[in-house]
Amino acid sequence: MPYARAASHDPQDIISGWRGTCSTKHELLAALLAEAGLRSTVMACTQEIRPPAHAPAELLALTGGQAVVDVHNYLIVHAPQGDMTVDATAPGGP
């Protein structure tokens, strides 16, 4: 899935460049929460994933069918009620 990172973490740069990567979506959400007076921390975790046999041929060719490391981003929102984990990576998803 082709995408490019924004030139900076400035919200206007991200929005004007339409750079909707997972990490920049979390940066935008963190900025929005900060405007509302909530502190948050952008987190990243890695996991090893193996493409399934029914994956697109292009993906299987790229990975050789071997496991690859994926990075997943999320926020920890430090709310008055306690910390919450928030994921902003799938707009329109379930």
JSON list of N, CA, C and O in Angstrom, two decimals, residues 10 28-29 46 61 74 89-90:
[
{"chain": "A", "resi": 10, "resn": "ASP", "atom": "N", "xyz": [4.12, 18.65, 12.30]},
{"chain": "A", "resi": 10, "resn": "ASP", "atom": "CA", "xyz": [3.20, 19.79, 12.40]},
{"chain": "A", "resi": 10, "resn": "ASP", "atom": "C", "xyz": [1.84, 19.37, 11.83]},
{"chain": "A", "resi": 10, "resn": "ASP", "atom": "O", "xyz": [1.77, 18.87, 10.70]},
{"chain": "A", "resi": 28, "resn": "LEU", "atom": "N", "xyz": [-1.68, 13.48, 14.96]},
{"chain": "A", "resi": 28, "resn": "LEU", "atom": "CA", "xyz": [-2.80, 14.42, 14.85]},
{"chain": "A", "resi": 28, "resn": "LEU", "atom": "C", "xyz": [-3.77, 14.26, 16.01]},
{"chain": "A", "resi": 28, "resn": "LEU", "atom": "O", "xyz": [-4.24, 15.25, 16.58]},
{"chain": "A", "resi": 29, "resn": "LEU", "atom": "N", "xyz": [-4.08, 13.01, 16.37]},
{"chain": "A", "resi": 29, "resn": "LEU", "atom": "CA", "xyz": [-4.99, 12.78, 17.49]},
{"chain": "A", "resi": 29, "resn": "LEU", "atom": "C", "xyz": [-4.38, 13.28, 18.79]},
{"chain": "A", "resi": 29, "resn": "LEU", "atom": "O", "xyz": [-5.08, 13.89, 19.61]},
{"chain": "A", "resi": 46, "resn": "THR", "atom": "N", "xyz": [6.35, -3.61, 18.04]},
{"chain": "A", "resi": 46, "resn": "THR", "atom": "CA", "xyz": [6.68, -4.41, 16.87]},
{"chain": "A", "resi": 46, "resn": "THR", "atom": "C", "xyz": [6.13, -5.81, 17.05]},
{"chain": "A", "resi": 46, "resn": "THR", "atom": "O", "xyz": [5.95, -6.29, 18.17]},
{"chain": "A", "resi": 61, "resn": "ALA", "atom": "N", "xyz": [5.99, -12.43, -3.11]},
{"chain": "A", "resi": 61, "resn": "ALA", "atom": "CA", "xyz": [7.27, -12.24, -3.80]},
{"chain": "A", "resi": 61, "resn": "ALA", "atom": "C", "xyz": [8.17, -11.29, -3.03]},
{"chain": "A", "resi": 61, "resn": "ALA", "atom": "O", "xyz": [9.38, -11.51, -2.92]},
{"chain": "A", "resi": 74, "resn": "TYR", "atom": "N", "xyz": [-0.06, 3.35, 18.55]},
{"chain": "A", "resi": 74, "resn": "TYR", "atom": "CA", "xyz": [-1.27, 3.62, 19.31]},
{"chain": "A", "resi": 74, "resn": "TYR", "atom": "C", "xyz": [-0.97, 4.72, 20.32]},
{"chain": "A", "resi": 74, "resn": "TYR", "atom": "O", "xyz": [0.18, 5.14, 20.47]},
{"chain": "A", "resi": 89, "resn": "THR", "atom": "N", "xyz": [-5.83, 3.87, 13.76]},
{"chain": "A", "resi": 89, "resn": "THR", "atom": "CA", "xyz": [-5.24, 3.48, 12.49]},
{"chain": "A", "resi": 89, "resn": "THR", "atom": "C", "xyz": [-6.24, 3.06, 11.43]},
{"chain": "A", "resi": 89, "resn": "THR", "atom": "O", "xyz": [-5.88, 2.94, 10.28]},
{"chain": "A", "resi": 90, "resn": "ALA", "atom": "N", "xyz": [-7.49, 2.83, 11.78]},
{"chain": "A", "resi": 90, "resn": "ALA", "atom": "CA", "xyz": [-8.42, 2.29, 10.80]},
{"chain": "A", "resi": 90, "resn": "ALA", "atom": "C", "xyz": [-9.66, 3.16, 10.67]},
{"chain": "A", "resi": 90, "resn": "ALA", "atom": "O", "xyz": [-10.71, 2.84, 11.19]}
]
